[in-house]
GROMACS .gro file of C-alpha atoms in nm:
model
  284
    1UNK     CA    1   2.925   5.867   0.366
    2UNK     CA    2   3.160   5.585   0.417
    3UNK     CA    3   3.527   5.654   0.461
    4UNK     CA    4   3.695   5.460   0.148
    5UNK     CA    5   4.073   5.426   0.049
    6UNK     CA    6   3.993   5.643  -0.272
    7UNK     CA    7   3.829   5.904  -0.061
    8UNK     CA    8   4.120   5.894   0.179
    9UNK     CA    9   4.312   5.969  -0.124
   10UNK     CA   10   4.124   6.269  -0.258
   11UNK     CA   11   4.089   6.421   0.112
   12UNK     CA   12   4.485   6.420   0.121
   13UNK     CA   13   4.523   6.564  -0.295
   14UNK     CA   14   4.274   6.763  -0.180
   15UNK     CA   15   4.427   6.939   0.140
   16UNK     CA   16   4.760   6.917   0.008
   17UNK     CA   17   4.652   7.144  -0.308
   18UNK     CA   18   4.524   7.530  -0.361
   19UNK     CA   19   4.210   7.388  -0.459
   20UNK     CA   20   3.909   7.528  -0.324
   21UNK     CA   21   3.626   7.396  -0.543
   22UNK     CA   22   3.464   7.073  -0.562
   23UNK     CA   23   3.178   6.912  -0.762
   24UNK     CA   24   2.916   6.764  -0.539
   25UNK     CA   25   2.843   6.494  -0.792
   26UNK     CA   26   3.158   6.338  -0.710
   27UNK     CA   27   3.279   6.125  -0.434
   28UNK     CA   28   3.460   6.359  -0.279
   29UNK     CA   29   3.188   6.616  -0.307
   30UNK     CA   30   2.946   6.382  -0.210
   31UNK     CA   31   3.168   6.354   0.113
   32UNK     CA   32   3.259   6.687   0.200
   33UNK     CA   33   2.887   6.769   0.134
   34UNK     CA   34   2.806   6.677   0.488
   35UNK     CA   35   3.074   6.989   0.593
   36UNK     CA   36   2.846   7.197   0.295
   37UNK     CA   37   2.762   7.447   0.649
   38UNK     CA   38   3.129   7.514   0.626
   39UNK     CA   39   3.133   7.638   0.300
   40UNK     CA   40   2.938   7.769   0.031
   41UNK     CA   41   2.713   7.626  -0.266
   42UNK     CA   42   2.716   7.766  -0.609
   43UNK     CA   43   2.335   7.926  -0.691
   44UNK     CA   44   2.329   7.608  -0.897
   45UNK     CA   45   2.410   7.370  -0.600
   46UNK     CA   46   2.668   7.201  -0.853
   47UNK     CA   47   2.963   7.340  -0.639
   48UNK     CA   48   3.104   7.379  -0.306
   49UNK     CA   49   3.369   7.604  -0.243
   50UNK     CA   50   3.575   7.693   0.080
   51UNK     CA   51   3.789   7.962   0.104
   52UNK     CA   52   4.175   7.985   0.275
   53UNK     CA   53   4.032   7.993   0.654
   54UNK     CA   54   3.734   7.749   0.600
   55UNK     CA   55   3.941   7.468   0.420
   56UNK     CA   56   4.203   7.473   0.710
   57UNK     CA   57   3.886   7.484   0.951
   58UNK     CA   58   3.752   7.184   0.784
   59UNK     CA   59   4.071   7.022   0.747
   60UNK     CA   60   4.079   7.007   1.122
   61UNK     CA   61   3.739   6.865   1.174
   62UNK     CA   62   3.806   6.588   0.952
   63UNK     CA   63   4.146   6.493   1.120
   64UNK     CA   64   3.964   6.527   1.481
   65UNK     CA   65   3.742   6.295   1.332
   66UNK     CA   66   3.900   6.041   1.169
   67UNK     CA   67   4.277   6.064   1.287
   68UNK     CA   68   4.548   6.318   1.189
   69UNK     CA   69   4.762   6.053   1.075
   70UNK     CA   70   4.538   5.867   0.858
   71UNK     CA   71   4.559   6.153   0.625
   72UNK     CA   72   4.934   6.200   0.637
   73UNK     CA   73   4.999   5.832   0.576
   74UNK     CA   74   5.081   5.631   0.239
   75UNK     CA   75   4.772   5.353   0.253
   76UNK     CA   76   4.901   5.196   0.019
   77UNK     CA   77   5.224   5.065   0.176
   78UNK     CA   78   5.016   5.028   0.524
   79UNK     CA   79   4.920   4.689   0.677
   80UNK     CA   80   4.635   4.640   0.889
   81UNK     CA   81   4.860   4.701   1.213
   82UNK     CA   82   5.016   4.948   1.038
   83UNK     CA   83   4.670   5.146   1.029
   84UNK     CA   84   4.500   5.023   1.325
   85UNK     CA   85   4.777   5.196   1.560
   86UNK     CA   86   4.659   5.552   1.412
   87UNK     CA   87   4.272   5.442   1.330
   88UNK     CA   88   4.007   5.216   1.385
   89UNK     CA   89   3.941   5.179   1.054
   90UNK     CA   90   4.228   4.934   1.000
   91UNK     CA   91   4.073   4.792   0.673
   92UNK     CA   92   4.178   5.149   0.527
   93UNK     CA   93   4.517   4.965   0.427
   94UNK     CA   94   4.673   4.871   0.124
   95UNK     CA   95   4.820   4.575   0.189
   96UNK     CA   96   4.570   4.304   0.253
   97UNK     CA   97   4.687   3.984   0.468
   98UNK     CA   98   4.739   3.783   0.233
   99UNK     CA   99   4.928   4.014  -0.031
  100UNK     CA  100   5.286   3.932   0.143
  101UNK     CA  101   5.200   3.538   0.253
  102UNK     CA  102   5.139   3.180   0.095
  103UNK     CA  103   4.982   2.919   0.233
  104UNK     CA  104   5.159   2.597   0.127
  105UNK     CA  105   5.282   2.263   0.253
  106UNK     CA  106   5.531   2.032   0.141
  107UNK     CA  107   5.463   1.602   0.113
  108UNK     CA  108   5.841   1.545   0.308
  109UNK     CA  109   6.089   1.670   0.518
  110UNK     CA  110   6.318   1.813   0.283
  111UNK     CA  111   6.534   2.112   0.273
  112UNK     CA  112   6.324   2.358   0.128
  113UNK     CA  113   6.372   2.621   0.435
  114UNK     CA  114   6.273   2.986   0.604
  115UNK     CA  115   6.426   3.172   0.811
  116UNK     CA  116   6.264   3.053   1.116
  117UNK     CA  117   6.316   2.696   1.033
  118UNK     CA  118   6.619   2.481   0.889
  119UNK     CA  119   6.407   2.221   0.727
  120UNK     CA  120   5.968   2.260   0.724
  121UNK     CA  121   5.761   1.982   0.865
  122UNK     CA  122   5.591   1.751   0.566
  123UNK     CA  123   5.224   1.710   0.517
  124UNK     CA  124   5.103   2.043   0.734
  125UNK     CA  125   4.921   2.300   0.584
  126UNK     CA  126   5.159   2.625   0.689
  127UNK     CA  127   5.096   2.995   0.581
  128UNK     CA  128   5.488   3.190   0.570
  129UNK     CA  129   5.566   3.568   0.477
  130UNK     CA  130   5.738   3.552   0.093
  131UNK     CA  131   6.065   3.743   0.232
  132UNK     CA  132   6.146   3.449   0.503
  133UNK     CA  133   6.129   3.129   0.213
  134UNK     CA  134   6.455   3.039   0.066
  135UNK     CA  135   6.363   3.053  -0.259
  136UNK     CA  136   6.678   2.933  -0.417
  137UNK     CA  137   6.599   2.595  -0.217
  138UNK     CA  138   6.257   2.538  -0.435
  139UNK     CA  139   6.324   2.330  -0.745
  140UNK     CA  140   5.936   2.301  -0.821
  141UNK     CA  141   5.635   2.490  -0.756
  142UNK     CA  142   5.282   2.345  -0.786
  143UNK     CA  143   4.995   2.620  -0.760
  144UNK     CA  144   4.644   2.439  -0.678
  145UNK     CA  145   4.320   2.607  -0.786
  146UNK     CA  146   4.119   2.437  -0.503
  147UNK     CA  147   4.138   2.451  -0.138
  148UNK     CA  148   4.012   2.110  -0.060
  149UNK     CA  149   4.293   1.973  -0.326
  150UNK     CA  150   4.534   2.148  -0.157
  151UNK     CA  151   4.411   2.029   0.179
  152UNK     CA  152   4.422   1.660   0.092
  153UNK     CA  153   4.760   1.691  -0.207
  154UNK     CA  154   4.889   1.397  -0.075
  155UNK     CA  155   4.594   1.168  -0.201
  156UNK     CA  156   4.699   1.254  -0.537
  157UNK     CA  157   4.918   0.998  -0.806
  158UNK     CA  158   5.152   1.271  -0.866
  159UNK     CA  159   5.487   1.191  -1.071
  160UNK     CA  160   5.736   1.095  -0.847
  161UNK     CA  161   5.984   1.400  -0.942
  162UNK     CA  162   5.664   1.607  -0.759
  163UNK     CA  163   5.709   1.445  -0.420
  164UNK     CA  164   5.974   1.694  -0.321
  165UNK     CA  165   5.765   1.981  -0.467
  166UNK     CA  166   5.654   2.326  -0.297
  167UNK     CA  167   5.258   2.309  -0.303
  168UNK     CA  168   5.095   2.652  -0.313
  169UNK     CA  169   4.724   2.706  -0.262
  170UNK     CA  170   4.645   2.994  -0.519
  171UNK     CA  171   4.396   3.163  -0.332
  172UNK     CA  172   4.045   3.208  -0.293
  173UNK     CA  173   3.731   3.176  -0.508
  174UNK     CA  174   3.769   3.360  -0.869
  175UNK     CA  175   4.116   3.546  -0.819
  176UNK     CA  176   4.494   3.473  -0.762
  177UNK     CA  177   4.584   3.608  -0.441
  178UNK     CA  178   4.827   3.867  -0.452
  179UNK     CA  179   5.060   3.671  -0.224
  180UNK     CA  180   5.066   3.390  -0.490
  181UNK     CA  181   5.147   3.603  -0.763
  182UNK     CA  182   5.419   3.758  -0.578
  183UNK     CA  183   5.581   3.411  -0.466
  184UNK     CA  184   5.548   3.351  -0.832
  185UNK     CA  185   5.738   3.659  -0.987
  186UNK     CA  186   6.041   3.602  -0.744
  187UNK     CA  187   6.106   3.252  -0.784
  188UNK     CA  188   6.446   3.210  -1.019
  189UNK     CA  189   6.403   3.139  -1.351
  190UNK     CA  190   6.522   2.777  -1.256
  191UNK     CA  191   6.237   2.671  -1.043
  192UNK     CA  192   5.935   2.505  -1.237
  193UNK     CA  193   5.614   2.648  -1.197
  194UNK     CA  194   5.306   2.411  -1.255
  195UNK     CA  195   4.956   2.493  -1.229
  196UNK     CA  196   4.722   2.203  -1.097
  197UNK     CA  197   4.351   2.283  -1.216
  198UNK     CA  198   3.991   2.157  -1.305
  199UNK     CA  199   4.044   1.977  -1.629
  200UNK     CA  200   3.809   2.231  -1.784
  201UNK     CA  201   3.780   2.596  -1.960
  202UNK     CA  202   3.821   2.765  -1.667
  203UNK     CA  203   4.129   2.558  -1.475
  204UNK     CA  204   4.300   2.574  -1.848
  205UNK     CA  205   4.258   2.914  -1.829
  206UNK     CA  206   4.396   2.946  -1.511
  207UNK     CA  207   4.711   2.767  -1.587
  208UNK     CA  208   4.789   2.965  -1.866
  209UNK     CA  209   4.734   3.317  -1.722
  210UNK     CA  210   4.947   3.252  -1.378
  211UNK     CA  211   5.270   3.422  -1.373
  212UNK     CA  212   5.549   3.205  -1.544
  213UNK     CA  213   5.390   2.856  -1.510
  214UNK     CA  214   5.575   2.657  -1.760
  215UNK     CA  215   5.385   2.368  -1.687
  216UNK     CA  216   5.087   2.216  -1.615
  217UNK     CA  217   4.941   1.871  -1.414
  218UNK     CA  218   4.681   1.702  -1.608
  219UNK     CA  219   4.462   1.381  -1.584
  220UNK     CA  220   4.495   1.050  -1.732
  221UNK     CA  221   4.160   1.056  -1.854
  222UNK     CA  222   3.945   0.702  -1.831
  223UNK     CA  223   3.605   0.570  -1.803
  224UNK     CA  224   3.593   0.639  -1.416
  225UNK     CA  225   3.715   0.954  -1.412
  226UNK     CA  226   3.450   1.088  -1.719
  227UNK     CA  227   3.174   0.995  -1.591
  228UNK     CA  228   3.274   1.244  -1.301
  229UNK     CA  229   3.229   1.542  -1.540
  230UNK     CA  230   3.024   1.817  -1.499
  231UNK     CA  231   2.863   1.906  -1.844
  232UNK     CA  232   2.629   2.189  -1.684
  233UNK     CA  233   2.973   2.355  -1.557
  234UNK     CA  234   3.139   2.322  -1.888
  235UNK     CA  235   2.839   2.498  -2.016
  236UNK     CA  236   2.870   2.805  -1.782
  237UNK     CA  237   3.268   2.812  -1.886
  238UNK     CA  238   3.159   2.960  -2.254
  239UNK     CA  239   3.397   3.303  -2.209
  240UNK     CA  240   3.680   3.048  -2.099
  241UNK     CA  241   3.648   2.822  -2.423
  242UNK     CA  242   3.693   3.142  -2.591
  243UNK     CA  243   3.961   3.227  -2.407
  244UNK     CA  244   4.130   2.897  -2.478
  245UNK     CA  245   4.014   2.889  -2.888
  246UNK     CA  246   4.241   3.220  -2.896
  247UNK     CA  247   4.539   3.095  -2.705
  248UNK     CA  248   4.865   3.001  -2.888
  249UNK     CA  249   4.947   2.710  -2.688
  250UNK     CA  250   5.070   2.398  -2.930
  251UNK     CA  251   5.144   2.159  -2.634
  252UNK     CA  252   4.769   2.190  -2.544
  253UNK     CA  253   4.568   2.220  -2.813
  254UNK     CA  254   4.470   1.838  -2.793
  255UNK     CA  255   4.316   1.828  -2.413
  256UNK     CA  256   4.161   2.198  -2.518
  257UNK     CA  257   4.020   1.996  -2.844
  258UNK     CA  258   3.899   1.717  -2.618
  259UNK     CA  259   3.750   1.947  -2.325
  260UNK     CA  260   3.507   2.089  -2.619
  261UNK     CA  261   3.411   1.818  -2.727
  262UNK     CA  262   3.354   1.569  -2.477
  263UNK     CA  263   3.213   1.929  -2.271
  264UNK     CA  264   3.426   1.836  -2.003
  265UNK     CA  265   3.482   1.964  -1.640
  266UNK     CA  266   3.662   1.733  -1.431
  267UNK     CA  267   3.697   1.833  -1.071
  268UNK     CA  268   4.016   1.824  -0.888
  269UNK     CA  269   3.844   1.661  -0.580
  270UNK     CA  270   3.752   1.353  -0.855
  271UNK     CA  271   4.125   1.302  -0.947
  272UNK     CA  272   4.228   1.283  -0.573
  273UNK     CA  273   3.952   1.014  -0.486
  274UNK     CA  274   3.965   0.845  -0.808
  275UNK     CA  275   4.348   0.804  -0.740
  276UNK     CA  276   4.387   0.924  -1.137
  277UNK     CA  277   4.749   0.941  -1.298
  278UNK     CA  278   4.857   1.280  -1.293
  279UNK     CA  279   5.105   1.373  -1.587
  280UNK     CA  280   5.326   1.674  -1.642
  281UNK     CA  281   5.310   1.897  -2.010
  282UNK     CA  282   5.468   2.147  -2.037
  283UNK     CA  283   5.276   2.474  -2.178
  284UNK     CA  284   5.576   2.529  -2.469
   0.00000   0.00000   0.00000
């Protein structure tokens, strides 16, 4: 059976308690039940049990095998270097590469800075450890759903108070990277935090379960721009409507009305090439 964080876990509760029993129908039994020779089984085979001598005896085997270290370690404060220096099973750690990093970029020269650098280079696509971003420098905060948007931020007719803005790509696929959040929770309560999203259930959605976004960019919409929508995505976004319908958000209810009923999912990608107004509302 495959070595797991959890299992990791349980080995070390495990060794580090007078417990001698184990059921085999659970992970860790299903684990130690390749050691069973080292033990013994319960008549009903439900059970395996080692006694004082054959726990430390298996105890060893294990370590031999996998690394004494990895079982004396906190995972979940390890990075992957952290791990691979005592095992090869580096992806054993708790802290995943992108839970203490952002990748962002900035549209000028400005004096948003890190501790490597005075003042960060405009336009560049740049991925920076939380710690090392002066974060009392960042006035605004712009979190962008999609990586291509990101990528290509500077197509878009932003308001011009965005221009000097922090742009944060919020990570990949369905879920909020970890890093994002984290940037997101440490920023002073004077920096505004936007959310730039689909115009649809789900990018709505997004904006308004982000940590502290205050804000969020939306379309102007017009002819050119709706006839870019998606109606067989808004159709798949059901659960988000709902989500939305429940939501106490007064500043929004209008575009939420209007995304039902027009059935509306405009893509980020179609604002940038469609050179659409983008305007700021604020969520309260």
């Amino acid at each position: 059976m495959e070595l797991t964080k959890g299992l990791v876990s349980e080995l070390q509760k495990f060794f580090n308690s007078v417990v001698k029993e184990v059921k085999l129908k659970t992970k860790l039994g299903t684990f130690l039940s390749d050691y069973q020779d080292l033990g013994a089984l319960n008549p009903q085979r439900t059970i395996l049990s080692f006694d004082v001598v054959q726990k430390k005896q298996l105890k060893n085997i294990i370590e031999n095998t996998y690394s004494k270290q990895l079982f004396s370690t906190d995972l979940s404060q390890s990075s992957y270097l952290d791990v691979a220096k005592i095992s090869n099973q580096e992806k054993l750690a708790g802290v995943k590469p992108s839970d203490n990093y952002v990748l962002f970029k900035l549209l000028a020269d400005q004096a948003i800075s890190s501790k490597p650098h005075k003042v960060l280079p405009s336009n560049i696509g740049m991925r920076i450890l939380i710690d090392d971003i002066d974060l009392l420098s960042v006035k605004n905060v712009v979190v962008i759903e999609n990586l291509t948007a990101f990528d290509h931020i500077h197509l878009a007719n932003l308001p011009q108070q965005l221009m000097s803005a922090l742009f944060v790509y919020r990570g990949h696929e369905e879920h909020n990277s970890k890093g994002c959040i984290r940037l997101l929770q440490k920023l002073p309560k004077t920096c505004q935090i936007i959310a730039f999203t689909d115009f649809d259930p789900a990018g709505l959605k997004i904006a308004l379960t982000l940590p502290n976004v205050n804000a969020c960019l939306l379309p102007e919409i017009n002819q050119e721009l709706n006839s870019t929508s998606h109606q067989e995505d808004f159709d798949k976004q059901h659960a988000s409507m709902v989500f939305l319908q429940n939501q106490s958000s007064p500043n929004l209810q209008k575009f939420i009305r209007a995304i039902e009923v027009n059935r509306l999912s405009i893509k980020q990608e179609h604002m940038l090439v469609t050179k659409t107004p983008l305007f700021l509302q604020e969520l309260n």
